[in-house]
Structures are given as C-alpha cells and as structure tokens.
Coordinates of C-alpha atoms and ligand atoms in Angstrom, one line a residue:
X256 CA 126.7 49.3 1.8
X257 CA 127.3 52.7 3.5
X258 CA 129.6 55.1 1.7
X259 CA 130.7 58.4 3.2
X260 CA 131.4 61.1 0.7
X261 CA 133.9 63.8 1.9
X262 CA 134.6 67.2 0.3
X263 CA 137.4 68.7 2.3
X264 CA 138.1 72.3 1.4
X265 CA 140.4 75.0 2.8
X266 CA 138.2 76.0 5.7
X267 CA 135.3 73.5 5.5
X268 CA 134.5 69.8 5.3
X269 CA 131.2 68.8 3.7
X270 CA 129.9 65.2 4.0
X271 CA 127.1 63.0 2.9
X272 CA 126.5 59.4 4.1
X273 CA 124.7 57.3 1.5
X274 CA 123.3 53.8 1.4
X275 CA 124.4 52.3 -1.9
X276 CA 123.3 51.0 -4.3
X277 CA 119.9 52.3 -3.1
X278 CA 121.2 55.9 -3.5
X279 CA 119.5 56.7 -0.2
X280 CA 120.8 59.7 1.7
X281 CA 121.2 58.8 5.4
X282 CA 122.5 62.1 6.6
X283 CA 124.6 65.1 5.4
X284 CA 126.2 68.1 6.8
X285 CA 129.3 70.2 7.1
X286 CA 131.7 72.0 9.3
X287 CA 132.6 75.6 8.2
X288 CA 135.0 78.2 9.4
X289 CA 137.6 75.6 10.5
X290 CA 140.3 77.4 12.5
X291 CA 137.9 79.8 14.2
X292 CA 136.3 79.8 17.7
X293 CA 132.9 80.2 16.1
X294 CA 133.1 77.4 13.6
X295 CA 129.7 76.1 12.5
X296 CA 128.6 72.5 12.5
X297 CA 125.4 71.7 10.5
X298 CA 123.8 68.3 10.2
X299 CA 120.8 67.3 8.2
X300 CA 119.0 64.0 8.9
X301 CA 115.5 63.2 7.7
X302 CA 113.6 66.4 8.5
X303 CA 115.9 67.4 11.4
X304 CA 118.4 70.2 10.9
X305 CA 121.0 70.8 13.6
X306 CA 123.3 73.8 13.6
X307 CA 125.8 74.5 16.4
X308 CA 128.6 77.0 16.8
X309 CA 131.6 75.3 18.2
X310 CA 135.4 76.0 18.2
X311 CA 137.1 73.8 15.6
X312 CA 140.9 74.3 15.4
X313 CA 141.7 71.9 12.6
X314 CA 140.4 69.6 9.9
X315 CA 141.2 66.7 12.2
X316 CA 139.1 68.1 14.9
X317 CA 136.3 68.9 12.4
X318 CA 136.2 65.4 11.0
X319 CA 136.4 63.9 14.5
X320 CA 133.3 66.0 15.5
X321 CA 131.5 64.6 12.4
X322 CA 132.4 61.1 13.3
X323 CA 131.3 61.5 16.9
X324 CA 128.0 62.8 15.6
X325 CA 127.6 59.9 13.2
X326 CA 128.3 57.4 16.0
X327 CA 126.4 59.1 18.7
X328 CA 124.4 56.5 20.8
X329 CA 121.1 58.4 20.5
X330 CA 121.4 60.9 17.6
X331 CA 123.8 59.0 15.5
X332 CA 123.2 56.9 12.4
X333 CA 126.0 54.2 12.7
X334 CA 127.3 52.1 15.6
X335 CA 130.9 52.6 14.9
X336 CA 133.3 53.8 12.2
X337 CA 133.6 50.2 10.9
X338 CA 130.1 50.5 9.6
X339 CA 131.4 52.7 6.8
X340 CA 132.5 50.4 4.0
X341 CA 134.2 53.1 1.9
X342 CA 135.0 56.8 2.0
X343 CA 134.8 58.7 -1.3
X344 CA 137.0 61.8 -1.5
X345 CA 136.4 64.6 -3.9
X346 CA 139.8 65.6 -5.2
X347 CA 139.9 68.6 -7.5
X348 CA 143.1 68.0 -9.4
X349 CA 144.4 64.7 -10.7
X350 CA 146.2 66.2 -13.6
X351 CA 146.8 63.6 -16.4
X352 CA 147.5 60.8 -14.0
X353 CA 143.9 59.8 -13.3
X354 CA 141.3 59.3 -15.9
X355 CA 139.3 57.1 -13.5
X356 CA 138.2 56.9 -9.9
X357 CA 141.0 55.3 -8.0
X358 CA 141.6 53.4 -4.8
X359 CA 144.0 55.5 -2.6
X360 CA 147.4 54.2 -1.7
X361 CA 150.8 55.9 -1.0
X362 CA 151.6 56.5 -4.7
X363 CA 148.1 58.0 -5.3
X364 CA 148.6 60.4 -2.4
X365 CA 152.1 61.4 -3.8
X366 CA 150.4 62.3 -7.1
X367 CA 147.7 64.3 -5.4
X368 CA 150.4 66.1 -3.5
X369 CA 152.3 66.7 -6.8
X370 CA 149.3 68.4 -8.4
X371 CA 149.0 70.7 -5.3
X372 CA 151.3 73.0 -7.2
X373 CA 148.6 73.4 -9.9
X374 CA 145.6 73.6 -7.4
X375 CA 147.1 75.1 -4.3
X376 CA 143.8 76.1 -2.7
X377 CA 142.2 72.7 -3.3
X378 CA 144.5 69.7 -3.3
X379 CA 146.3 70.3 0.0
X380 CA 143.0 70.2 2.0
X381 CA 141.7 67.3 -0.1
X382 CA 144.8 65.4 0.8
X383 CA 144.5 66.3 4.5
X384 CA 140.9 65.0 4.5
X385 CA 142.2 61.7 3.1
X386 CA 144.9 61.3 5.7
X387 CA 142.6 62.1 8.6
X388 CA 139.9 59.8 7.2
X389 CA 142.4 56.9 6.9
X390 CA 143.0 57.3 10.7
X391 CA 139.4 57.7 11.7
X392 CA 138.0 55.0 9.3
X393 CA 140.9 52.5 9.4
X394 CA 138.9 49.6 8.0
X395 CA 137.2 51.6 5.2
X396 CA 138.4 51.6 1.6
X397 CA 139.5 55.1 0.7
X398 CA 138.7 56.2 -2.9
X399 CA 139.6 59.4 -4.8
X400 CA 137.2 60.8 -7.4
X401 CA 138.9 63.5 -9.5
X402 CA 137.1 66.6 -10.9
X403 CA 139.6 66.6 -13.7
X404 CA 139.1 62.9 -14.8
X405 CA 136.1 63.7 -17.0
X406 CA 138.3 65.8 -19.3
X407 CA 140.9 63.2 -20.1
X408 CA 138.9 62.4 -23.3
X409 CA 139.3 66.0 -24.7
X410 CA 141.4 66.1 -27.9
X411 CA 144.8 67.8 -27.7
X412 CA 143.6 70.6 -30.0
X413 CA 141.1 71.6 -27.3
X414 CA 143.5 71.1 -24.4
X415 CA 146.6 72.8 -25.7
X416 CA 147.3 76.5 -25.4
X417 CA 149.0 78.2 -28.4
X418 CA 152.2 78.9 -26.5
X419 CA 155.6 77.2 -27.2
X420 CA 155.3 73.4 -27.2
X421 CA 157.6 72.7 -24.3
X422 CA 155.1 74.4 -21.9
X423 CA 152.7 71.6 -22.8
X424 CA 155.2 68.7 -22.9
X425 CA 157.5 69.7 -20.0
X426 CA 155.6 72.1 -17.8
X427 CA 152.1 70.5 -18.1
X428 CA 150.5 73.8 -18.9
X429 CA 147.2 72.8 -20.6
X430 CA 143.4 72.7 -20.0
X431 CA 142.6 70.4 -17.1
X432 CA 139.0 71.3 -16.5
X433 CA 136.8 71.4 -13.3
X434 CA 133.3 70.5 -12.2
X435 CA 133.8 67.2 -14.0
X436 CA 131.7 65.2 -11.5
X437 CA 128.7 67.5 -12.0
X438 CA 129.0 67.6 -15.8
X439 CA 129.3 63.8 -15.9
X440 CA 126.3 63.3 -13.6
X441 CA 123.9 65.5 -15.5
X442 CA 125.0 64.5 -18.9
X443 CA 124.5 60.8 -18.1
X444 CA 121.0 61.7 -16.9
X445 CA 120.3 63.5 -20.1
X446 CA 121.6 60.6 -22.3
X447 CA 119.3 58.3 -20.5
X448 CA 116.4 60.7 -20.9
X449 CA 117.1 61.2 -24.7
X450 CA 117.3 57.4 -25.1
X451 CA 119.5 57.7 -28.1
X452 CA 122.6 55.8 -29.0
X453 CA 124.5 58.9 -30.0
X454 CA 124.2 62.3 -28.5
X455 CA 125.6 65.8 -28.7
X456 CA 125.1 67.7 -25.4
X457 CA 126.1 71.0 -23.9
X458 CA 126.1 71.0 -20.1
X459 CA 126.0 74.5 -18.4
X460 CA 126.9 74.4 -14.7
X461 CA 126.0 77.8 -13.2
X462 CA 126.8 78.0 -9.5
X463 CA 129.3 80.3 -7.7
X464 CA 131.8 78.8 -10.1
X465 CA 130.5 78.4 -13.7
X466 CA 131.5 76.2 -16.6
X467 CA 130.3 74.6 -19.8
X468 CA 131.2 71.3 -21.3
X469 CA 130.7 69.9 -24.9
X470 CA 129.9 66.2 -24.7
X471 CA 129.7 63.8 -27.6
X472 CA 128.4 60.3 -26.8
X473 CA 129.1 60.8 -23.1
X474 CA 132.7 61.9 -23.6
X475 CA 133.8 65.5 -23.1
X476 CA 135.3 67.2 -26.2
X477 CA 135.7 70.8 -24.9
X478 CA 135.3 72.7 -21.7
X479 CA 135.3 76.4 -20.7
X480 CA 137.5 76.3 -17.5
X481 CA 141.2 75.7 -18.2
X482 CA 144.5 75.3 -16.5
X483 CA 142.8 76.8 -13.4
X484 CA 139.1 77.4 -12.7
X485 CA 139.2 80.9 -14.0
X486 CA 138.5 80.9 -17.7
X487 CA 135.2 81.1 -19.6
X488 CA 131.9 82.3 -18.2
X489 CA 131.3 85.3 -15.9
X490 CA 131.2 83.7 -12.4
X491 CA 130.3 84.9 -8.9
X492 CA 133.6 86.7 -8.2
X493 CA 135.8 85.5 -11.1
X494 CA 136.0 87.4 -14.4
X495 CA 136.1 84.4 -16.8
X496 CA 137.5 85.2 -20.3
X497 CA 139.7 88.3 -20.3
X498 CA 142.5 89.5 -22.6
X499 CA 145.8 88.8 -20.9
X500 CA 147.0 92.3 -21.9
X501 CA 144.7 93.7 -19.2
X502 CA 146.9 91.9 -16.6
X503 CA 150.1 93.3 -18.0
X504 CA 148.6 96.8 -18.1
X505 CA 147.3 96.5 -14.5
X506 CA 150.9 95.6 -13.4
X507 CA 153.1 97.6 -15.7
X508 CA 150.8 100.5 -16.4
X509 CA 148.8 101.0 -13.2
X510 CA 151.2 99.6 -10.6
X511 CA 149.2 96.7 -9.2
X512 CA 151.2 93.8 -7.8
X513 CA 150.7 90.4 -9.3
X514 CA 149.1 89.2 -6.1
X515 CA 146.6 92.1 -6.2
X516 CA 145.7 91.3 -9.8
X517 CA 145.2 87.6 -8.8
X518 CA 142.8 88.7 -6.0
X519 CA 141.1 91.2 -8.3
X520 CA 140.4 88.6 -11.0
X521 CA 139.5 85.7 -8.7
X522 CA 137.8 87.4 -5.7
X523 CA 136.6 90.8 -6.8
X524 CA 135.4 90.4 -10.4
X525 CA 132.6 88.6 -12.1
X526 CA 129.1 89.4 -10.9
X527 CA 130.5 90.8 -7.7
X528 CA 132.7 93.3 -9.5
X529 CA 129.9 94.3 -11.8
X530 CA 127.2 94.7 -9.2
X531 CA 128.6 94.6 -5.7
X532 CA 127.0 91.2 -5.0
X533 CA 128.0 87.7 -6.1
X534 CA 124.6 86.3 -5.2
X535 CA 122.3 86.1 -8.2
X536 CA 119.2 86.4 -6.1
X537 CA 120.2 89.9 -4.9
X538 CA 121.3 90.9 -8.4
X539 CA 118.0 89.8 -10.0
X540 CA 116.0 91.6 -7.3
X541 CA 118.0 94.8 -7.8
X542 CA 117.7 94.5 -11.6
X543 CA 113.9 94.3 -11.2
X544 CA 114.0 97.5 -9.1
X545 CA 115.7 99.2 -12.1
X546 CA 119.4 99.0 -11.2
X547 CA 121.2 99.4 -14.5
X548 CA 124.5 97.8 -13.4
X549 CA 122.6 94.6 -12.3
X550 CA 120.6 94.6 -15.6
X551 CA 123.7 94.8 -17.7
X552 CA 125.6 92.2 -15.6
X553 CA 122.7 89.7 -16.1
X554 CA 122.8 90.4 -19.9
X555 CA 126.6 90.0 -20.0
X556 CA 126.3 86.7 -18.0
X557 CA 123.8 85.2 -20.5
X558 CA 125.7 86.7 -23.5
X559 CA 128.9 84.8 -22.5
X560 CA 126.9 81.5 -22.1
X561 CA 125.3 82.1 -25.5
X562 CA 128.7 82.6 -27.2
X563 CA 129.9 79.2 -25.8
X564 CA 126.8 77.5 -26.9
X565 CA 127.4 78.8 -30.4
X566 CA 131.1 77.6 -30.4
X567 CA 130.4 74.2 -28.9
X568 CA 127.5 73.6 -31.4
X569 CA 129.9 74.4 -34.2
X570 CA 132.6 72.1 -32.7
X571 CA 130.2 69.2 -32.4
X572 CA 128.5 70.0 -35.7
X573 CA 125.1 69.8 -34.0
X574 CA 123.3 69.8 -30.7
X575 CA 120.7 67.4 -29.2
X576 CA 120.4 68.8 -25.7
X577 CA 121.3 71.8 -23.6
X578 CA 121.4 71.2 -19.9
X579 CA 121.2 73.9 -17.2
X580 CA 122.4 72.8 -13.7
X581 CA 123.7 74.0 -10.3
X582 CA 122.3 76.9 -8.1
X583 CA 121.7 79.4 -10.9
X584 CA 121.1 76.9 -13.7
X585 CA 118.5 75.1 -11.8
X586 CA 116.8 78.1 -10.2
X587 CA 117.2 81.2 -12.4
X588 CA 114.5 81.2 -15.1
X589 CA 115.8 84.7 -16.0
X590 CA 119.3 83.5 -16.9
X591 CA 117.9 80.6 -18.9
X592 CA 115.5 83.0 -20.7
X593 CA 118.2 85.5 -21.5
X594 CA 120.5 82.7 -22.7
X595 CA 118.0 81.0 -25.0
X596 CA 116.6 84.2 -26.4
X597 CA 116.9 84.4 -30.3
X598 CA 118.6 81.0 -30.6
X599 CA 116.1 79.5 -33.0
X600 CA 118.7 79.5 -35.8
X601 CA 120.5 76.8 -33.8
X602 CA 117.2 75.0 -33.1
X603 CA 116.9 76.2 -29.5
X604 CA 113.4 77.3 -28.5
X605 CA 112.5 77.9 -24.9
X606 CA 108.9 77.4 -23.7
X607 CA 108.4 80.4 -21.4
X608 CA 105.7 78.7 -19.3
X609 CA 107.7 75.5 -18.7
X610 CA 110.7 77.7 -17.9
X611 CA 109.0 79.3 -15.0
X612 CA 107.9 76.0 -13.3
X613 CA 109.9 74.8 -10.3
X614 CA 110.8 71.2 -9.6
X615 CA 113.7 69.3 -8.1
X616 CA 113.7 66.6 -10.8
X617 CA 114.8 66.6 -14.4
X618 CA 112.5 68.6 -16.6
X619 CA 112.2 69.7 -20.2
X620 CA 111.6 73.4 -20.8
X621 CA 111.7 73.6 -24.6
X622 CA 108.7 74.1 -27.0
X623 CA 107.4 71.1 -28.9
X624 CA 108.9 72.5 -32.1
X625 CA 112.4 73.0 -30.6
X626 CA 115.0 70.7 -32.4
X627 CA 117.2 70.9 -29.2
X628 CA 115.9 69.6 -25.9
X629 CA 116.5 72.2 -23.2
X630 CA 116.8 70.3 -19.8
X631 CA 117.0 71.5 -16.2
X632 CA 118.7 68.8 -14.3
X633 CA 119.6 69.1 -10.6
X634 CA 123.2 68.2 -10.0
X635 CA 124.3 65.8 -7.2
X636 CA 128.0 65.6 -7.1
X637 CA 128.0 63.6 -3.8
X638 CA 125.7 61.0 -5.3
X639 CA 127.9 60.8 -8.4
X640 CA 131.0 60.3 -6.2
X641 CA 129.2 57.5 -4.2
X642 CA 128.1 55.8 -7.5
X643 CA 131.7 55.8 -8.8
X644 CA 133.0 54.5 -5.5
X645 CA 130.4 51.8 -5.4
X646 CA 131.1 50.8 -9.0
X647 CA 134.9 50.6 -8.3
X648 CA 134.7 48.6 -5.2
X649 CA 131.9 46.2 -6.0
Ligands
AMP886 P1 125.9 76.8 -6.1 O1 127.4 77.2 -6.2 O2 125.5 75.7 -7.1 O3 125.4 76.5 -4.7 O4 125.1 78.1 -6.6 C1 125.2 79.3 -5.9 C2 124.5 80.4 -6.8 O5 123.1 80.0 -7.1 C3 124.4 81.7 -6.1 O6 124.8 82.8 -7.0 C4 122.9 81.9 -5.8 O7 122.5 83.2 -5.8 C5 122.3 81.1 -6.9 N1 120.9 80.7 -6.6 C6 120.5 79.9 -5.6 N2 119.1 79.8 -5.6 C7 118.7 80.7 -6.5 C8 117.4 81.2 -7.0 N3 116.3 80.7 -6.4 N4 117.3 82.0 -8.0 C9 118.5 82.5 -8.5 N5 119.7 82.2 -8.2 C10 119.8 81.3 -7.2

C-alpha cells in the first residue's frame, strides 16, 4: 500500500511517499518559497537528488508539480494518482477535538479551521494542503495526524495555567503541546528497546524548534511547549521561558508595539538573539574559536534542558531513559555533553566515547553504571504519520 505523507506549511510543501507496511521510502522531496518566481523543487529518489528553480505561485501549483513528478512516465514512481491509497496530512493543531488520527471529512475540516485561530501560521496551510490533495487524489483516503494528539493524556494540573478558570473552560487557553508525532515515535522506539512493561522516559526534541516531554508507560504527562510553540527551551529563534513582565515592560516602558514584541520573541530571540545565528553548527564553530557569546549561549541552552530534566524526573518520581532526538539532539555531542554533565545524582552518566560516535540508528550513550539509559534516536515524523495512517485504514 502506497501512502503519501504531506506537510503543507506557509510557504513550503514537504512530502514522502512510503510503501507500507514495509516502511520503505519510495521518494521524498519538497517545494519551498511558494509564491516566488524562484521557488525550489527538490526530489530525492534512491541515490538521485534533483533540485530545480521554478516559479510556483500557489500551494495548488506546488502540489500539482509534485504529482506530475510522481506520475512522470520516465522519472516518476507511480502510474497515476489512483496508485496512492491514502494521503496522511500533518496537522499542527487539533485542540481537544482529536486524541487520535482521523479520517478527514467536512466536520473534521471545520474543526481544523476552528483551531486556525490558535495556530494561525500552521493550520490554514495544513487545511489548504488537504483541500488540494482531495482534488488531486480523489480516490485516496485523506487522513489527518495531529501534533497535539499525543498530549491529550496530560493531566489537567499540567495543562492548566494559573489564571481565572473561565479562560480554561470557555476560552480554551491551556497547554496543547507540539512535536507530538516526534515524541511519540522516539518514545515508542525507546520502550521497545528497554523491553520493560513500565517505563518513565524524558524525550528531548532539539531542532529549530525544541521541546521536552515526560512520558509514563507510553503516555505523555508533561510537556515544555504550551498554548503555542513558544514556551520552555531556548530554541533557534524563540526565547522559550521568559517572565511575562518583560513583555509589559517592552510595551509600556520601552515603547515597542505588541507586534514587534511578538516578532522579537519568536523570530529574533533564542540562539539567534544570543549569538547572531540560529544554526547550532555555526555557533559551535564560533564557540570553539573562543567567541564568548556563543560559549555562553550553548551553556544556557543545555542549562535549560537540565532544569526540565530535573523537574520531569521529580514529576514522574524516577527516570528510566533520556532520549535525544532531531537535528541538534541527534548530531550535537556537545549539547548532550553539557546537558548530562554533573547529573549523577539523578542516575544519569554519559559515556564520553560513545557520545562522540555517529550513527543513524538508535544508540545508547550512557556508561555501564548509569541507572538511566541515555539514548540517541533519529526521529522520523513522516514514517510515524504513515504508520498511523496505515493502522487506521487497515
Ligand atoms: P531540525 O529542525 O531537526 O532539522 O534541526 C535543525 C538544527 O539542527 C539546526 O540548528 C542545525 O544547526 C542543527 N544541526 C544539524 N546538523 C548538526 C550537526 N551535525 N551538529 C550540530 N547541530 C546540527
């Protein structure tokens, strides 16, 4: 069964075509810079990488180009769109309406549209991707996989903000959580690896966006992102935790507009604000050359992760495994080292030799005497989406 996974963002569409249940990737790619004359189409199939600059006016045009590539008589991988049995759509916000992966119908689309108010950058392009895919793949089942679904198991005490109750009950202001597909995928891998009936896990997803989830027996119990993907860890360009008084002072005391503060905290802060770059590779290189701001930013980054490890270990009353995943978590031995330094009180002991080894499969990087397993697990959100779609429709 061929399943096409689509991640339709504000100016890009990413896709992966998978053969399920073999979990075999047939081809993948993306269109970026939609709306520009010099949009970029990239396709990866076996060892072949194609990249072309083409004008792409709209999402519809972008997805049509992808379909014409997939069905191309010589270069393509399917004969016609009917070969796709199902399309799995990544949808960022499903609010409290969706605890599970769901077959898309009119009512589901209405709900996704309703939650656009809470995820204005993500849900509208996700919905647009669904509507275009319905036209381009009329025989395929359309399925929505929600980033927020994994957090529906969190207890109210972890989801509710300490503001008057009506904001929770009437205005839906609460923790929704993000990166759920990634945390679910890597934690299931870890549970299988641990081979235990019960487990207490902390999953640390460190990419451009960063988040942590506390997971007991496969169910999330706490999470660092909140109402929007801005709380918690220091991210590429987002500040993470900040005293809200700073916002009032920026507006009332320093004369910034609310929109400027929003841009500042989401687009100009985090590692970018601290160092001038949001790319950890640049920051590590500069820190090695002696740049003090970069050195401090790396320490701040790891310090914040450490604090969340401490609080989640307390919340779960124990810890069996600590997972590092995503671009930074999988590749930066330095961030892992700084994070795990002096954590032996909590039973976390990093093996510095294993930490430096590179591999693209699950690996253990703790010492033999470490009570807690420290695991590096490559995430694969598209495969998780395809698995969930396959499980739903078969
Ligand atoms: P993601 O959002 O998961 O693609 O992760 C993007 C982040 O991963 C960027 O900050 C990159 O700098 C970082 N990253 C990717 N490769 C490496 C690497 N080899 N070493 C350190 N950081 C990396």
